[in-house]
Structure formats: structure tokens, C-alpha cells
Amino acid sequence: MDKHKKLSGSPFLELLGIKIDEAVYPRSWLILSWDGRLVNPMGTLHGGVISSLVDAALGCALLSKEEVKGIATMELKINYFRTITGGVVRAEGEIIHRRGTVAFGQARIYCENNLVALGSATYKLTI
């Protein structure tokens, strides 16, 4: 499977409207434009969407490495700092450590240049 197909072939990301801006191991940059269908009852972007952005950013960073054929999220942690009520949301993911078939990364989520969430995750890789 080629790199482009690995990165862009997710129906879930398409459903959420998450776009891959760039992915070059060990980093990736994703974009999500505001969509009122993704809000919680308070009218802010649902926390699950933000956690999906973290997971997607780190997953894209890993899958941009040619030898990585697949990934499974083993652990995911999110810290939320601000709510999002509109605008363009950006995710910046970076793989911090990899040993064999286990990798760890961190992702920052921004809206209008404000840090809104920070997440980390551990992955099991298929090589």
C-alpha cells in the first residue's frame, strides 16, 4: 500500500472532515474546519472530536514511515485547556519515541493560534 493511500484512506477521518495537511515522519499536521454537527449540547466542539484529532495526527505521523504497515492505539490521554466555538482547528503530532513495534507520541491542538488541548498516545505497530 502506498503512503498516500495509507494516510488518506480513513472513512472516519472523512466523516469528521479531518484533512491531512502534511505528514513526514516523525511529524504530521492536520486541519479541521468548523462543522456545527460536531458540537456537544453546550455548542462547543465535542471532546471526542479533539481526541480523534490527537489520535489521527499521531497515527498519520507513524504511517508516513514507509515500513509501518498498520497501527493500533494502546493508550490515549488528553488534557483539555479551552473550548472551541468556531474557527479552524489544527493538530500537530510528533512521535517522540519508538522502539521496535511500540511508539509514543504527543500532539498539540490549536484553534486560532490558541493551544486548546494536549494529548499523548502509545501505539503498537505492524511492520
PDB file of C-alpha atoms in Angstrom:
ATOM      1  CA  MET A   1       0.000   0.000   0.000  1.00  0.00           C
ATOM      2  CA  ASP A   2       1.443   3.394  -0.911  1.00  0.00           C
ATOM      3  CA  LYS A   3       1.954   6.181   1.619  1.00  0.00           C
ATOM      4  CA  HIS A   4      -0.830   8.408   0.242  1.00  0.00           C
ATOM      5  CA  LYS A   5      -3.399   5.613   0.400  1.00  0.00           C
ATOM      6  CA  LYS A   6      -2.338   4.679   3.958  1.00  0.00           C
ATOM      7  CA  LEU A   7      -2.787   8.272   5.113  1.00  0.00           C
ATOM      8  CA  SER A   8      -5.933   9.315   3.272  1.00  0.00           C
ATOM      9  CA  GLY A   9      -7.946   6.103   3.277  1.00  0.00           C
ATOM     10  CA  SER A  10      -9.846   6.557   6.556  1.00  0.00           C
ATOM     11  CA  PRO A  11     -13.645   6.833   6.257  1.00  0.00           C
ATOM     12  CA  PHE A  12     -13.754   8.010   9.894  1.00  0.00           C
ATOM     13  CA  LEU A  13     -11.468  10.985   9.213  1.00  0.00           C
ATOM     14  CA  GLU A  14     -13.538  11.804   6.133  1.00  0.00           C
ATOM     15  CA  LEU A  15     -16.730  11.683   8.219  1.00  0.00           C
ATOM     16  CA  LEU A  16     -15.277  14.165  10.723  1.00  0.00           C
ATOM     17  CA  GLY A  17     -13.855  16.371   7.967  1.00  0.00           C
ATOM     18  CA  ILE A  18     -10.237  15.988   9.116  1.00  0.00           C
ATOM     19  CA  LYS A  19      -7.750  16.839   6.356  1.00  0.00           C
ATOM     20  CA  ILE A  20      -4.085  15.888   6.287  1.00  0.00           C
ATOM     21  CA  ASP A  21      -2.023  18.995   5.591  1.00  0.00           C
ATOM     22  CA  GLU A  22       1.341  17.215   5.691  1.00  0.00           C
ATOM     23  CA  ALA A  23       2.876  14.073   7.160  1.00  0.00           C
ATOM     24  CA  VAL A  24       6.623  13.472   7.185  1.00  0.00           C
ATOM     25  CA  TYR A  25       7.906  11.080   9.823  1.00  0.00           C
ATOM     26  CA  PRO A  26       8.082  11.768  12.746  1.00  0.00           C
ATOM     27  CA  ARG A  27       5.580  14.656  12.378  1.00  0.00           C
ATOM     28  CA  SER A  28       2.184  15.436  10.896  1.00  0.00           C
ATOM     29  CA  TRP A  29      -0.126  18.433  10.561  1.00  0.00           C
ATOM     30  CA  LEU A  30      -3.909  18.065  10.261  1.00  0.00           C
ATOM     31  CA  ILE A  31      -6.721  20.588   9.780  1.00  0.00           C
ATOM     32  CA  LEU A  32     -10.384  20.533  10.778  1.00  0.00           C
ATOM     33  CA  SER A  33     -12.723  23.315   9.675  1.00  0.00           C
ATOM     34  CA  TRP A  34     -15.617  24.170  11.968  1.00  0.00           C
ATOM     35  CA  ASP A  35     -18.678  21.977  11.478  1.00  0.00           C
ATOM     36  CA  GLY A  36     -21.716  22.643  13.668  1.00  0.00           C
ATOM     37  CA  ARG A  37     -22.684  18.962  13.506  1.00  0.00           C
ATOM     38  CA  LEU A  38     -19.665  18.081  15.675  1.00  0.00           C
ATOM     39  CA  VAL A  39     -20.683  20.064  18.752  1.00  0.00           C
ATOM     40  CA  ASN A  40     -21.863  18.962  22.181  1.00  0.00           C
ATOM     41  CA  PRO A  41     -25.080  20.289  23.822  1.00  0.00           C
ATOM     42  CA  MET A  42     -23.178  23.408  25.008  1.00  0.00           C
ATOM     43  CA  GLY A  43     -22.360  24.357  21.412  1.00  0.00           C
ATOM     44  CA  THR A  44     -18.627  23.668  21.663  1.00  0.00           C
ATOM     45  CA  LEU A  45     -16.604  21.168  19.657  1.00  0.00           C
ATOM     46  CA  HIS A  46     -17.145  17.716  21.164  1.00  0.00           C
ATOM     47  CA  GLY A  47     -14.178  16.428  23.170  1.00  0.00           C
ATOM     48  CA  GLY A  48     -14.286  13.163  21.244  1.00  0.00           C
ATOM     49  CA  VAL A  49     -13.522  15.054  18.040  1.00  0.00           C
ATOM     50  CA  ILE A  50     -10.490  16.635  19.696  1.00  0.00           C
ATOM     51  CA  SER A  51      -9.284  13.261  20.947  1.00  0.00           C
ATOM     52  CA  SER A  52      -9.792  11.850  17.449  1.00  0.00           C
ATOM     53  CA  LEU A  53      -7.613  14.665  16.098  1.00  0.00           C
ATOM     54  CA  VAL A  54      -4.845  13.735  18.541  1.00  0.00           C
ATOM     55  CA  ASP A  55      -5.065  10.057  17.576  1.00  0.00           C
ATOM     56  CA  ALA A  56      -5.202  10.879  13.856  1.00  0.00           C
ATOM     57  CA  ALA A  57      -2.240  13.271  13.982  1.00  0.00           C
ATOM     58  CA  LEU A  58      -0.047  10.709  15.701  1.00  0.00           C
ATOM     59  CA  GLY A  59      -1.321   7.892  13.520  1.00  0.00           C
ATOM     60  CA  CYS A  60      -0.539   9.862  10.363  1.00  0.00           C
ATOM     61  CA  ALA A  61       2.957  10.638  11.623  1.00  0.00           C
ATOM     62  CA  LEU A  62       3.565   6.920  12.180  1.00  0.00           C
ATOM     63  CA  LEU A  63       2.007   5.791   8.915  1.00  0.00           C
ATOM     64  CA  SER A  64       4.111   8.280   6.977  1.00  0.00           C
ATOM     65  CA  LYS A  65       7.069   5.977   7.693  1.00  0.00           C
ATOM     66  CA  GLU A  66       7.182   3.530   4.796  1.00  0.00           C
ATOM     67  CA  GLU A  67       7.962   0.433   6.870  1.00  0.00           C
ATOM     68  CA  VAL A  68       4.902   0.912   9.115  1.00  0.00           C
ATOM     69  CA  LYS A  69       2.019  -1.086   7.635  1.00  0.00           C
ATOM     70  CA  GLY A  70      -0.535  -0.588  10.406  1.00  0.00           C
ATOM     71  CA  ILE A  71      -1.061   0.770  13.909  1.00  0.00           C
ATOM     72  CA  ALA A  72      -3.243   0.100  16.934  1.00  0.00           C
ATOM     73  CA  THR A  73      -3.753   2.638  19.713  1.00  0.00           C
ATOM     74  CA  MET A  74      -2.763   1.090  23.053  1.00  0.00           C
ATOM     75  CA  GLU A  75      -3.294   4.161  25.249  1.00  0.00           C
ATOM     76  CA  LEU A  76      -4.598   7.693  24.654  1.00  0.00           C
ATOM     77  CA  LYS A  77      -4.567  10.626  27.102  1.00  0.00           C
ATOM     78  CA  ILE A  78      -5.951  14.124  26.533  1.00  0.00           C
ATOM     79  CA  ASN A  79      -5.712  17.340  28.543  1.00  0.00           C
ATOM     80  CA  TYR A  80      -8.268  19.978  27.532  1.00  0.00           C
ATOM     81  CA  PHE A  81      -7.427  23.652  28.166  1.00  0.00           C
ATOM     82  CA  ARG A  82     -10.069  25.645  26.248  1.00  0.00           C
ATOM     83  CA  THR A  83     -13.357  25.108  24.482  1.00  0.00           C
ATOM     84  CA  ILE A  84     -13.703  25.571  20.722  1.00  0.00           C
ATOM     85  CA  THR A  85     -16.727  27.502  19.458  1.00  0.00           C
ATOM     86  CA  GLY A  86     -15.674  28.056  15.844  1.00  0.00           C
ATOM     87  CA  GLY A  87     -12.755  28.571  13.511  1.00  0.00           C
ATOM     88  CA  VAL A  88     -10.095  26.328  12.042  1.00  0.00           C
ATOM     89  CA  VAL A  89      -8.611  23.667  14.297  1.00  0.00           C
ATOM     90  CA  ARG A  90      -5.034  22.474  13.705  1.00  0.00           C
ATOM     91  CA  ALA A  91      -3.350  19.364  15.037  1.00  0.00           C
ATOM     92  CA  GLU A  92       0.416  18.982  15.213  1.00  0.00           C
ATOM     93  CA  GLY A  93       1.598  15.471  16.023  1.00  0.00           C
ATOM     94  CA  GLU A  94       5.095  14.206  16.741  1.00  0.00           C
ATOM     95  CA  ILE A  95       6.416  10.747  17.513  1.00  0.00           C
ATOM     96  CA  ILE A  96       8.736  11.186  20.491  1.00  0.00           C
ATOM     97  CA  HIS A  97       9.997   7.641  20.996  1.00  0.00           C
ATOM     98  CA  ARG A  98       9.930   4.373  19.110  1.00  0.00           C
ATOM     99  CA  ARG A  99      11.450   1.050  19.986  1.00  0.00           C
ATOM    100  CA  GLY A 100      10.686  -1.983  17.871  1.00  0.00           C
ATOM    101  CA  THR A 101       6.939  -2.215  17.397  1.00  0.00           C
ATOM    102  CA  VAL A 102       5.919   0.256  20.124  1.00  0.00           C
ATOM    103  CA  ALA A 103       5.834   4.031  19.647  1.00  0.00           C
ATOM    104  CA  PHE A 104       4.873   7.024  21.788  1.00  0.00           C
ATOM    105  CA  GLY A 105       3.870  10.472  20.594  1.00  0.00           C
ATOM    106  CA  GLN A 106       2.421  13.827  21.601  1.00  0.00           C
ATOM    107  CA  ALA A 107       0.022  16.096  19.739  1.00  0.00           C
ATOM    108  CA  ARG A 108      -0.985  19.701  20.261  1.00  0.00           C
ATOM    109  CA  ILE A 109      -4.386  21.001  19.181  1.00  0.00           C
ATOM    110  CA  TYR A 110      -4.745  24.687  18.303  1.00  0.00           C
ATOM    111  CA  CYS A 111      -7.670  26.906  17.349  1.00  0.00           C
ATOM    112  CA  GLU A 112      -6.925  30.408  16.094  1.00  0.00           C
ATOM    113  CA  ASN A 113      -3.334  30.050  17.411  1.00  0.00           C
ATOM    114  CA  ASN A 114      -4.519  29.182  20.943  1.00  0.00           C
ATOM    115  CA  LEU A 115      -3.456  25.863  22.464  1.00  0.00           C
ATOM    116  CA  VAL A 116      -6.727  24.096  23.308  1.00  0.00           C
ATOM    117  CA  ALA A 117      -5.582  20.548  24.077  1.00  0.00           C
ATOM    118  CA  LEU A 118      -2.514  18.399  24.507  1.00  0.00           C
ATOM    119  CA  GLY A 119      -2.585  14.659  24.034  1.00  0.00           C
ATOM    120  CA  SER A 120      -0.276  11.687  24.117  1.00  0.00           C
ATOM    121  CA  ALA A 121      -0.622   8.124  22.926  1.00  0.00           C
ATOM    122  CA  THR A 122       1.156   4.792  22.756  1.00  0.00           C
ATOM    123  CA  TYR A 123       0.856   2.603  19.655  1.00  0.00           C
ATOM    124  CA  LYS A 124       1.532  -0.979  18.640  1.00  0.00           C
ATOM    125  CA  LEU A 125       2.964  -1.061  15.125  1.00  0.00           C
ATOM    126  CA  THR A 126       2.635  -3.641  12.389  1.00  0.00           C
ATOM    127  CA  ILE A 127       5.853  -3.702  10.365  1.00  0.00           C
TER     128      ILE A 127
END
